[in-house]
C-alpha positions as CSV (number, residue, x, y, z in Angstrom):
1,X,5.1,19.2,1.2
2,X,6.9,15.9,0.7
3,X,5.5,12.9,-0.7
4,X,4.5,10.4,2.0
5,X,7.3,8.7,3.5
6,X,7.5,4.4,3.0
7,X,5.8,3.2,5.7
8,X,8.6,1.2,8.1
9,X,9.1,-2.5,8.1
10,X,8.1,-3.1,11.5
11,X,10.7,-4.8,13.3
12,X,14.3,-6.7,11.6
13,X,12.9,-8.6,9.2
14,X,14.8,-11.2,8.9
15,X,14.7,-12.2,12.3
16,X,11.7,-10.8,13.7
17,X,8.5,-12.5,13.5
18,X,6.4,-12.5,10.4
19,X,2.2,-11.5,10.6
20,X,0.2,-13.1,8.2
21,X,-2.3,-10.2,7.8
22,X,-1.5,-7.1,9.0
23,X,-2.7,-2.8,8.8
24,X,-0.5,0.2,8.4
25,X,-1.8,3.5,8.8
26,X,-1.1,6.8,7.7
27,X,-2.3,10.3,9.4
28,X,-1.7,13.1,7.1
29,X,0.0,15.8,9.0
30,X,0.1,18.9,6.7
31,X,2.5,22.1,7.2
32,X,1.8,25.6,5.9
33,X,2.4,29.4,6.7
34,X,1.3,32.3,7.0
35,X,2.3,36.1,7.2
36,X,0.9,39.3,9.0
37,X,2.3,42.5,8.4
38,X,1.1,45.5,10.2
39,X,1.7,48.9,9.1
40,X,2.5,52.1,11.7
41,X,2.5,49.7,14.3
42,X,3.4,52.5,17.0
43,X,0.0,54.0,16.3
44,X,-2.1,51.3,17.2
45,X,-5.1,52.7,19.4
46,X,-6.2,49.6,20.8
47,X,-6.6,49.3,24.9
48,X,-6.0,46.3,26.8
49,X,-7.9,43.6,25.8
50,X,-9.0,45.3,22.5
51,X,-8.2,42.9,19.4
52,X,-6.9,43.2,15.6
53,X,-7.6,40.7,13.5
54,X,-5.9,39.2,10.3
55,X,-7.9,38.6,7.3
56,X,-9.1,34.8,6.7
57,X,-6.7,32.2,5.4
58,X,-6.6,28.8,4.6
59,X,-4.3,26.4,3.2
60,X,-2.7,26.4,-0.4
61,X,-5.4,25.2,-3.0
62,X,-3.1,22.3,-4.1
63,X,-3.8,18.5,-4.7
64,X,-2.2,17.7,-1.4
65,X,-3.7,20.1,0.9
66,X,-7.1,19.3,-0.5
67,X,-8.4,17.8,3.2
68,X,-7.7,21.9,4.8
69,X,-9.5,24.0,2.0
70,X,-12.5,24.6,3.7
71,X,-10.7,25.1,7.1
72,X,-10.5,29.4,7.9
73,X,-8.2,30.8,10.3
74,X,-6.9,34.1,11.6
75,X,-4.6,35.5,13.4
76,X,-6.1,37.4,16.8
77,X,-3.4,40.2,17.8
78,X,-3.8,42.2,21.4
79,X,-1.4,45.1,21.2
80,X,-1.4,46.2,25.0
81,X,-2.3,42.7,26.3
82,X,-5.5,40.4,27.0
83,X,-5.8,41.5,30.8
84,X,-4.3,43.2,33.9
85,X,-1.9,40.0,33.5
86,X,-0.9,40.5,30.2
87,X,-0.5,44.7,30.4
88,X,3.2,44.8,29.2
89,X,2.8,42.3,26.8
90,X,1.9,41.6,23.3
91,X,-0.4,39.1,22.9
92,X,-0.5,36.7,20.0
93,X,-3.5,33.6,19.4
94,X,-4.5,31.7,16.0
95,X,-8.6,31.5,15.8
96,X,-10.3,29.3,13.9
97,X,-13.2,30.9,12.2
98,X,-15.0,27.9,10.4
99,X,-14.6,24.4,9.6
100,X,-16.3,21.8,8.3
101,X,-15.8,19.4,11.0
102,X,-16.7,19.5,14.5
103,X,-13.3,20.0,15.6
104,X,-9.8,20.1,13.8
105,X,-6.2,19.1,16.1
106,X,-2.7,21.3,15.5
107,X,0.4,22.5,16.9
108,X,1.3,25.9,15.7
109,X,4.4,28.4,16.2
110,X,4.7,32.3,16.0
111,X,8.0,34.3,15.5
112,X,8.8,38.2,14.5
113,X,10.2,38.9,11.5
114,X,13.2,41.4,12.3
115,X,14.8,43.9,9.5
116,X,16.8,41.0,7.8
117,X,13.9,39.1,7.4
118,X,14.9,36.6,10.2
119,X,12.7,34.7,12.1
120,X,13.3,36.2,16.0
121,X,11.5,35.7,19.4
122,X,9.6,32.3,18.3
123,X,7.1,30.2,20.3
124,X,5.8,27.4,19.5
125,X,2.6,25.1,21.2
126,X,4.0,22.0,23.4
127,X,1.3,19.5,21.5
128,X,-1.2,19.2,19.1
129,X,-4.3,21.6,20.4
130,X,-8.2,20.9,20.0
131,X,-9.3,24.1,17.7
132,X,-13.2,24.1,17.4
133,X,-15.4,26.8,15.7
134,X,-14.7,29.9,17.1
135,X,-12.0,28.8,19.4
136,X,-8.2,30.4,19.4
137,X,-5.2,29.0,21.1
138,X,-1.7,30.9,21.6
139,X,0.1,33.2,23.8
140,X,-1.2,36.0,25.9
141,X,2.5,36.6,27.4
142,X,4.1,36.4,23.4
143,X,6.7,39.5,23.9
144,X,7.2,42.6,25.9
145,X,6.1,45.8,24.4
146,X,8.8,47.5,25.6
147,X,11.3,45.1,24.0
148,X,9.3,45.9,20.5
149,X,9.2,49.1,20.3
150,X,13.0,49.5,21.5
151,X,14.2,50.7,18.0
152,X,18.0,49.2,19.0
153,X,16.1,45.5,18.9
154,X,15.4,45.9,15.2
155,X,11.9,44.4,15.4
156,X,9.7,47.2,13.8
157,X,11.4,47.9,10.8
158,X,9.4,51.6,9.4
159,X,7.2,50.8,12.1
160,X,5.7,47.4,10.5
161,X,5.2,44.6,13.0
162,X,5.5,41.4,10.8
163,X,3.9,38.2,12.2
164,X,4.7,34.6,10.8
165,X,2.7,31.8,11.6
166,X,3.5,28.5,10.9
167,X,1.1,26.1,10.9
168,X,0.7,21.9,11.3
169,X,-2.6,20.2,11.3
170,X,-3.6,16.3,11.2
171,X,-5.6,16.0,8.6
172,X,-8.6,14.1,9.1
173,X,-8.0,12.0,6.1
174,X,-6.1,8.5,6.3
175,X,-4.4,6.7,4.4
176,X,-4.8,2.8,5.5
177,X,-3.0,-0.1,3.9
178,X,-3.6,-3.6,4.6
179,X,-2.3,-6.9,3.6
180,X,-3.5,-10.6,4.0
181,X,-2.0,-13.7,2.8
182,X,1.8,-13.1,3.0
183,X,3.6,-16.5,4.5
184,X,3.3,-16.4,8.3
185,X,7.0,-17.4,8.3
186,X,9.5,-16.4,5.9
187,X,12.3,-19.0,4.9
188,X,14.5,-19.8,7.6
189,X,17.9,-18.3,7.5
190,X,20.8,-20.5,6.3
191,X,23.8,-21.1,8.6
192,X,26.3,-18.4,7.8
193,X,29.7,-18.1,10.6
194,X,29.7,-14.5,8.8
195,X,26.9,-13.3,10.1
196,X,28.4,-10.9,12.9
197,X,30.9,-9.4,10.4
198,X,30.7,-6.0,9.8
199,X,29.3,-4.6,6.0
200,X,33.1,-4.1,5.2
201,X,33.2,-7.8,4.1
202,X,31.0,-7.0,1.4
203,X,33.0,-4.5,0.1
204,X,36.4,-6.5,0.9
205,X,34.3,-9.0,-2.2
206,X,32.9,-7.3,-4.6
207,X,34.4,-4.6,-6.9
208,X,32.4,-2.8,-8.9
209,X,33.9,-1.2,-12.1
210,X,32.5,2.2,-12.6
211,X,33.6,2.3,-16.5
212,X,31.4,-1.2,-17.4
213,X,29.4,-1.2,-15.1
214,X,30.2,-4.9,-14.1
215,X,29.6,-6.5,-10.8
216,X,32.6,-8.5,-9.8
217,X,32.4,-11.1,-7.4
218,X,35.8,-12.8,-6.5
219,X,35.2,-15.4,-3.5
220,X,37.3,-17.0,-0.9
221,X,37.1,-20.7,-0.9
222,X,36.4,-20.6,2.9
223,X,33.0,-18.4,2.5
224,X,31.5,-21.0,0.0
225,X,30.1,-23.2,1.6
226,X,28.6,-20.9,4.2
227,X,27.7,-18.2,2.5
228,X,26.9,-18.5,-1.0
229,X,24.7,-21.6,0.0
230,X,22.1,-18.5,0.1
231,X,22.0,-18.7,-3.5
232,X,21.5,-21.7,-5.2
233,X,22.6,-20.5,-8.2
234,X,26.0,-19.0,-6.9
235,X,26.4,-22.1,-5.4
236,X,26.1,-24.5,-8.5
237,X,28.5,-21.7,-10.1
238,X,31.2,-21.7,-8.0
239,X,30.9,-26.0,-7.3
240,X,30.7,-27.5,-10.3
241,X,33.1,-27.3,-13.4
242,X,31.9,-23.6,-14.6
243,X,34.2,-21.1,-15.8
244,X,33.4,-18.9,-12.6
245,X,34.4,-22.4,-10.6
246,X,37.9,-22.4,-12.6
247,X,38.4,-18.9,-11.8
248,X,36.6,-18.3,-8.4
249,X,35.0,-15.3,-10.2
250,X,31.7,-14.4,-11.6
251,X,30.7,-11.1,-13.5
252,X,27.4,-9.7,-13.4
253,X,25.9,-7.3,-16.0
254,X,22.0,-6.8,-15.6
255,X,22.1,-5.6,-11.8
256,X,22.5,-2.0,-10.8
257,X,25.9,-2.0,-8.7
258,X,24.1,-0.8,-5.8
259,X,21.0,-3.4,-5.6
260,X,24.1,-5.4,-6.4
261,X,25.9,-4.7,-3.2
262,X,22.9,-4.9,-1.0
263,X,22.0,-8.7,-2.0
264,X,25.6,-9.8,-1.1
265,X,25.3,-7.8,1.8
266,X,21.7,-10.3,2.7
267,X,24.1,-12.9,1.2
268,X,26.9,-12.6,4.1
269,X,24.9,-11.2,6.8
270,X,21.1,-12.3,6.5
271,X,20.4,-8.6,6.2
272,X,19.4,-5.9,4.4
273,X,19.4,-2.7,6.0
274,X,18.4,-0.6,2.7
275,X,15.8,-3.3,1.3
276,X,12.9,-0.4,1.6
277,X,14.7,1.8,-0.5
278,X,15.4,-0.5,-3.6
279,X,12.9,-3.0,-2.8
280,X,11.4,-3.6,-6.1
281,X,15.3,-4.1,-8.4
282,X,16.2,-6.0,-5.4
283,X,13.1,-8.1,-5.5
284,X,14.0,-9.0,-9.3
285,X,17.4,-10.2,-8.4
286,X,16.6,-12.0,-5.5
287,X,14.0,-14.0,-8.0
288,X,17.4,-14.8,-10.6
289,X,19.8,-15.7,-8.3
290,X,16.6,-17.9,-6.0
291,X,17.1,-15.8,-2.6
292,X,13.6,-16.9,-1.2
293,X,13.8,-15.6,2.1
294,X,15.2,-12.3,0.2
295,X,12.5,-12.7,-2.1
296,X,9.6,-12.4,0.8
297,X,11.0,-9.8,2.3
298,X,10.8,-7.5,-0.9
299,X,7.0,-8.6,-1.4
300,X,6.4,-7.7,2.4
301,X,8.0,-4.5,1.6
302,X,6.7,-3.6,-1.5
303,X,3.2,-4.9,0.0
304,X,3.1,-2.1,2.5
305,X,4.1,0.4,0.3
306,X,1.0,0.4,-2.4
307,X,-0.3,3.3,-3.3
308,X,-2.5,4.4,-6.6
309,X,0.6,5.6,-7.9
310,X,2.4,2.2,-8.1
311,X,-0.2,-0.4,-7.7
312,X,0.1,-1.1,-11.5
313,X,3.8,-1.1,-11.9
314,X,4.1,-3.6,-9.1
315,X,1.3,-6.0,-10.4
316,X,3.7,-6.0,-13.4
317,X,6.9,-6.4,-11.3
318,X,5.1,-9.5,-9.4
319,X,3.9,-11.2,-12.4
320,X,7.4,-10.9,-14.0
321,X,9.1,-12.9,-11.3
322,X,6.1,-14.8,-10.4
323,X,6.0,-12.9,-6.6
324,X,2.5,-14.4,-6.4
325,X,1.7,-13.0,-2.8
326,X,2.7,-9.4,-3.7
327,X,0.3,-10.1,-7.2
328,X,-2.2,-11.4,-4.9
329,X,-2.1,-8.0,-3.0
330,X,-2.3,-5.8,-5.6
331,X,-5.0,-6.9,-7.2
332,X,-6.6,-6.8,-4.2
333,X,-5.7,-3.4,-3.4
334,X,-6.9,-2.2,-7.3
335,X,-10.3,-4.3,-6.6
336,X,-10.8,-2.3,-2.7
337,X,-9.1,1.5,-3.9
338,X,-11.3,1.4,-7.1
339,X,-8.0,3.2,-8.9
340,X,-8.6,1.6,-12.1
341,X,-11.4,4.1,-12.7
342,X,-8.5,6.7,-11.2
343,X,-5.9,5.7,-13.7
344,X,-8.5,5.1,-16.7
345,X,-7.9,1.6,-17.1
346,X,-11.0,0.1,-19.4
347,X,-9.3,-3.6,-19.2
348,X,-8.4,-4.5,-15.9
349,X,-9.8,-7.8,-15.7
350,X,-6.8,-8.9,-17.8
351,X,-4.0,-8.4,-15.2
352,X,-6.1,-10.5,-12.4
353,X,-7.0,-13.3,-15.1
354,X,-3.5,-14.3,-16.0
């Protein structure tokens, strides 16, 4: 499985309105398979409406599957069909045998392995199905037995009928995240005629040298005054009697080229379209070059992805460039999640007394 995905900024930030408290949640939707092979297939004795079973299985015992161990399954095979219906078919159902829980919701999908070991002849459920103790969804029409046993199709391979189930549950734990406190409004975007100009103007002003790693902004004297009024302290650069003034040029050194690129992209447009993906370098260089409205939108960001994985590095983040909302929230989150006991922390108390 993946980790779990950054929860989305809900709307365009930075024009879309601001809540000041607001709750994201997260339902755990957890994926695994599982395979059936049966041997001498063609000598199965089982009439219509007579039933093999698989043996028992559960998920993976791994950290992130943790919510499905106790949660037993099988597969329920008819060979020659669940009824008079069903006759000419084979028919194919997942059971659950036992759970801890009154009742568990998934989709599942079936296929045949052929001789390649291809997945062939797949079906899958339409929604997520209510499975309680005892109770087996799936397909009493799943494939014709004539189509399976025709050698020419390939799908008994030394007579072994191989079954692959693949299997996706909600599981019943949730991750919720919640945030109070953030400004109800965020700064109010500055004036800027360049606003409707494709991302290409970025790149049309700002090289960036792959051998230095340099960032080098070279200006027009027309986009001063509208767009680099964003920054304050590109502004004072480029107006006063600075060398970057003289030679309408500034070089950067201590940003990454690409968090680079995405702050004059906010700094021409009023956007930034990656901002979830670098949120935490782009929050530090929105604090040195004074982008507030940037600023806020990185805290928001960073706010709604916390997790005891990174609750401690962005307490540290937020106290280096004083991002006292996102600080706020953090130690807030480390006081509700109790995860200084998870990441054996003895001297928390420190980081919420400075």
């Amino acid at each position: 499985m993946s980790r779990e995905p950054t929860p989305p900024l809900s709307g365009d930030m930075s024009t879309g309105p601001i809540a000041e408290s607001w709750c994201y949640t997260q339902v755990k939707v957890v994926k695994f398979s599982y395979m059936w092979t049966i041997n001498n297939f063609s000598f199965c004795r089982e009439e219509m409406g007579e039933v093999l079973k698989s043996s028992t299985f559960s998920s993976s015992p791994s950290d992130k599957m943790k919510c499905l161990l106790f949660y037993f399954r099988c597969l329920r095979v008819n060979p020659k069909g669940l009824d008079d219906e069903s006759k000419d078919y084979l028919s194919l159902y997942l059971l659950l045998v036992s759970c801890p829980k009154s009742e568990v919701r998934a989709k599942f999908k079936f296929s045949l392995l052929n001789a390649k070991r291809e997945e062939t002849k797949a079906m899958e459920s339409q929604r997520a199905y209510r499975f309680v103790q005892g109770k087996d969804w799936g397909f009493k029409k799943f494939i014709r037995r004539d189509f399976l046993l025709d050698e020419a199709n390939g799908l008994l391979p030394d007579d072994k009928l191989t079954l692959f189930c693949e299997h996706l549950q909600h599981c019943l734990q949730k991750r919720r995240k919640h945030c109070t406190g953030l400004p109800k409004e965020l700064p109010p975007p500055l004036p800027c005629k360049w606003c409707c100009r494709q991302v290409s103007v970025v790149q049309d002003s700002v090289n960036i040298s792959g051998h230095t790693n340099t960032n080098t902004l070279k200006v027009p004297e027309c986009r001063l005054a509208d767009d680099l009024a964003r920054s304050p302290v590109f502004n004072a650069m480029f107006e006063h009697e600075m060398e970057e003034s003289k030679k309408n040029r500034v070089e950067i050194n201590d940003v990454d080229p690409e968090v680079f690129k995405e702050m004059m992209r906010f700094i021409y447009t009023g956007k930034a379209p990656n901002l979830d993906k670098m949120a935490d370098n782009l929050l530090a260089a929105a604090d040195k070059y004074a982008l507030e409205r940037l600023k806020v939108m990185c805290e928001e960001a960073l706010c709604n992805n916390l997790s005891v994985e990174n609750v401690a590095d962005t307490l540290v983040l937020a106290d280096l460039h004083s991002a006292e909302q996102l600080k706020a929230q953090a130690i807030d989150f480390i006081n509700r999640c109790s995860v200084l006991r998870q990441l054996g922390c003895k001297d928390g108390r420190n980081w919420s007394s400075k």
